[in-house]
Amino acid sequence: IFLEPRIKYKIVVNTIPQVIIDNIQIKPQRHNIIKAPAPQGYLNVTPERGVQYRNEKFIVRKAGELNTLNVQTMGEQEKYIVGKYDIELLTLPRIYYYNVEINQSKTTTIKIPEPGIANISMPAKGYGSLYVFRNGEQEWVCNLNQITKTALNLQPGNYMVIYRTGLATKMDMSEIKEFKVISGRSVSVEF
């Protein structure tokens, strides 16, 4: 292509993240070569075993930043500019990896535990929440409102369900069930 040399140009290289080269001045009557520093490596997140997370998505961000850089599918390899990234897996409960390093021409692989299945049954529609115990703390996972049965793929760990029928008018009518999830196994939780 022939470009007007009196204009300054901007090049956007569509890598993840983008590399932008600004204020490029073309030298007239020469073959111009513009270098873009874009060393890349690969990221692959995959379950240790099983197929429960096939086609599950996860979020990739630059380390320490809140903006979503990419939404990637588990088991699919993607190229990233060399650097550090934060990863949020949309599992139940969510899994976070911080400062994951991508090195040039190498593949960074993260293997996550195979989930277990929690079959939760309630006698009537009502209100409930699922919690996981992590590092001695109780952490909210999801709500279980207006359902009587559900099967959830959960990461291994210790859990608690708090449930109250829709007809109950007081908090002290809530029931609590604690249970443990083991990779590749199912557990029944009945109220």
PDB file of N, CA, C and O in Angstrom, residues 120-128 144-149 163-168 175 191:
ATOM      1  N   ILE A 120     -29.928 -31.261  45.806  1.00  0.00           N
ATOM      2  CA  ILE A 120     -30.601 -30.594  46.920  1.00  0.00           C
ATOM      3  C   ILE A 120     -32.111 -30.686  46.717  1.00  0.00           C
ATOM      4  O   ILE A 120     -32.621 -30.293  45.666  1.00  0.00           O
ATOM      5  N   SER A 121     -32.815 -31.224  47.733  1.00  0.00           N
ATOM      6  CA  SER A 121     -34.278 -31.380  47.679  1.00  0.00           C
ATOM      7  C   SER A 121     -34.912 -30.651  48.852  1.00  0.00           C
ATOM      8  O   SER A 121     -34.481 -30.816  49.998  1.00  0.00           O
ATOM      9  N   MET A 122     -35.956 -29.885  48.550  1.00  0.00           N
ATOM     10  CA  MET A 122     -36.701 -29.160  49.578  1.00  0.00           C
ATOM     11  C   MET A 122     -38.168 -29.567  49.498  1.00  0.00           C
ATOM     12  O   MET A 122     -38.670 -29.843  48.414  1.00  0.00           O
ATOM     13  N   PRO A 123     -38.883 -29.614  50.624  1.00  0.00           N
ATOM     14  CA  PRO A 123     -40.263 -30.095  50.613  1.00  0.00           C
ATOM     15  C   PRO A 123     -41.248 -29.179  49.891  1.00  0.00           C
ATOM     16  O   PRO A 123     -42.275 -29.634  49.397  1.00  0.00           O
ATOM     17  N   ALA A 124     -40.944 -27.895  49.819  1.00  0.00           N
ATOM     18  CA  ALA A 124     -41.832 -26.928  49.161  1.00  0.00           C
ATOM     19  C   ALA A 124     -40.994 -25.750  48.688  1.00  0.00           C
ATOM     20  O   ALA A 124     -39.860 -25.556  49.119  1.00  0.00           O
ATOM     21  N   LYS A 125     -41.575 -24.964  47.792  1.00  0.00           N
ATOM     22  CA  LYS A 125     -40.866 -23.761  47.340  1.00  0.00           C
ATOM     23  C   LYS A 125     -40.654 -22.830  48.518  1.00  0.00           C
ATOM     24  O   LYS A 125     -41.511 -22.702  49.389  1.00  0.00           O
ATOM     25  N   GLY A 126     -39.497 -22.192  48.508  1.00  0.00           N
ATOM     26  CA  GLY A 126     -39.181 -21.295  49.607  1.00  0.00           C
ATOM     27  C   GLY A 126     -37.960 -20.473  49.275  1.00  0.00           C
ATOM     28  O   GLY A 126     -37.690 -20.174  48.109  1.00  0.00           O
ATOM     29  N   TYR A 127     -37.205 -20.149  50.304  1.00  0.00           N
ATOM     30  CA  TYR A 127     -36.047 -19.283  50.153  1.00  0.00           C
ATOM     31  C   TYR A 127     -34.838 -19.968  50.753  1.00  0.00           C
ATOM     32  O   TYR A 127     -34.891 -20.495  51.859  1.00  0.00           O
ATOM     33  N   GLY A 128     -33.749 -19.958  50.015  1.00  0.00           N
ATOM     34  CA  GLY A 128     -32.545 -20.595  50.519  1.00  0.00           C
ATOM     35  C   GLY A 128     -31.294 -19.992  49.915  1.00  0.00           C
ATOM     36  O   GLY A 128     -31.345 -19.280  48.918  1.00  0.00           O
ATOM     37  N   LEU A 144     -31.032 -20.151  46.328  1.00  0.00           N
ATOM     38  CA  LEU A 144     -31.839 -21.298  45.910  1.00  0.00           C
ATOM     39  C   LEU A 144     -33.312 -20.972  46.163  1.00  0.00           C
ATOM     40  O   LEU A 144     -33.990 -21.651  46.922  1.00  0.00           O
ATOM     41  N   ASN A 145     -33.809 -19.924  45.543  1.00  0.00           N
ATOM     42  CA  ASN A 145     -35.162 -19.451  45.801  1.00  0.00           C
ATOM     43  C   ASN A 145     -36.186 -20.070  44.865  1.00  0.00           C
ATOM     44  O   ASN A 145     -35.944 -20.220  43.664  1.00  0.00           O
ATOM     45  N   GLN A 146     -37.339 -20.409  45.428  1.00  0.00           N
ATOM     46  CA  GLN A 146     -38.513 -20.887  44.699  1.00  0.00           C
ATOM     47  C   GLN A 146     -38.248 -22.148  43.880  1.00  0.00           C
ATOM     48  O   GLN A 146     -38.764 -22.308  42.784  1.00  0.00           O
ATOM     49  N   ILE A 147     -37.439 -23.035  44.416  1.00  0.00           N
ATOM     50  CA  ILE A 147     -37.203 -24.324  43.771  1.00  0.00           C
ATOM     51  C   ILE A 147     -37.463 -25.430  44.782  1.00  0.00           C
ATOM     52  O   ILE A 147     -37.453 -25.193  45.994  1.00  0.00           O
ATOM     53  N   THR A 148     -37.719 -26.633  44.292  1.00  0.00           N
ATOM     54  CA  THR A 148     -37.871 -27.769  45.202  1.00  0.00           C
ATOM     55  C   THR A 148     -36.746 -28.782  45.009  1.00  0.00           C
ATOM     56  O   THR A 148     -36.432 -29.519  45.924  1.00  0.00           O
ATOM     57  N   LYS A 149     -36.146 -28.796  43.803  1.00  0.00           N
ATOM     58  CA  LYS A 149     -35.021 -29.704  43.538  1.00  0.00           C
ATOM     59  C   LYS A 149     -34.024 -29.029  42.618  1.00  0.00           C
ATOM     60  O   LYS A 149     -34.407 -28.300  41.700  1.00  0.00           O
ATOM     61  N   TYR A 163     -32.348 -22.913  54.483  1.00  0.00           N
ATOM     62  CA  TYR A 163     -33.608 -22.956  53.749  1.00  0.00           C
ATOM     63  C   TYR A 163     -34.773 -22.625  54.677  1.00  0.00           C
ATOM     64  O   TYR A 163     -34.796 -23.009  55.847  1.00  0.00           O
ATOM     65  N   ARG A 164     -35.748 -21.911  54.111  1.00  0.00           N
ATOM     66  CA  ARG A 164     -36.981 -21.592  54.833  1.00  0.00           C
ATOM     67  C   ARG A 164     -38.126 -21.675  53.840  1.00  0.00           C
ATOM     68  O   ARG A 164     -38.055 -21.119  52.748  1.00  0.00           O
ATOM     69  N   THR A 165     -39.183 -22.395  54.189  1.00  0.00           N
ATOM     70  CA  THR A 165     -40.336 -22.516  53.310  1.00  0.00           C
ATOM     71  C   THR A 165     -40.961 -21.138  53.063  1.00  0.00           C
ATOM     72  O   THR A 165     -40.844 -20.240  53.901  1.00  0.00           O
ATOM     73  N   GLY A 166     -41.620 -20.985  51.939  1.00  0.00           N
ATOM     74  CA  GLY A 166     -42.241 -19.707  51.589  1.00  0.00           C
ATOM     75  C   GLY A 166     -43.351 -19.296  52.532  1.00  0.00           C
ATOM     76  O   GLY A 166     -43.704 -18.125  52.612  1.00  0.00           O
ATOM     77  N   LEU A 167     -43.917 -20.243  53.268  1.00  0.00           N
ATOM     78  CA  LEU A 167     -45.004 -19.951  54.204  1.00  0.00           C
ATOM     79  C   LEU A 167     -44.493 -19.519  55.573  1.00  0.00           C
ATOM     80  O   LEU A 167     -45.245 -19.003  56.394  1.00  0.00           O
ATOM     81  N   ALA A 168     -43.229 -19.761  55.854  1.00  0.00           N
ATOM     82  CA  ALA A 168     -42.650 -19.404  57.158  1.00  0.00           C
ATOM     83  C   ALA A 168     -42.573 -17.888  57.289  1.00  0.00           C
ATOM     84  O   ALA A 168     -42.233 -17.181  56.348  1.00  0.00           O
ATOM     85  N   GLU A 175     -34.051 -23.830  58.285  1.00  0.00           N
ATOM     86  CA  GLU A 175     -33.316 -25.072  58.550  1.00  0.00           C
ATOM     87  C   GLU A 175     -31.925 -24.945  57.943  1.00  0.00           C
ATOM     88  O   GLU A 175     -31.744 -24.305  56.912  1.00  0.00           O
ATOM     89  N   PHE A 191     -34.206 -31.771  52.869  1.00  0.00           N
ATOM     90  CA  PHE A 191     -34.832 -31.056  53.994  1.00  0.00           C
ATOM     91  C   PHE A 191     -36.130 -31.716  54.366  1.00  0.00           C
ATOM     92  O   PHE A 191     -36.789 -32.352  53.623  1.00  0.00           O
TER      93      PHE A 191
END
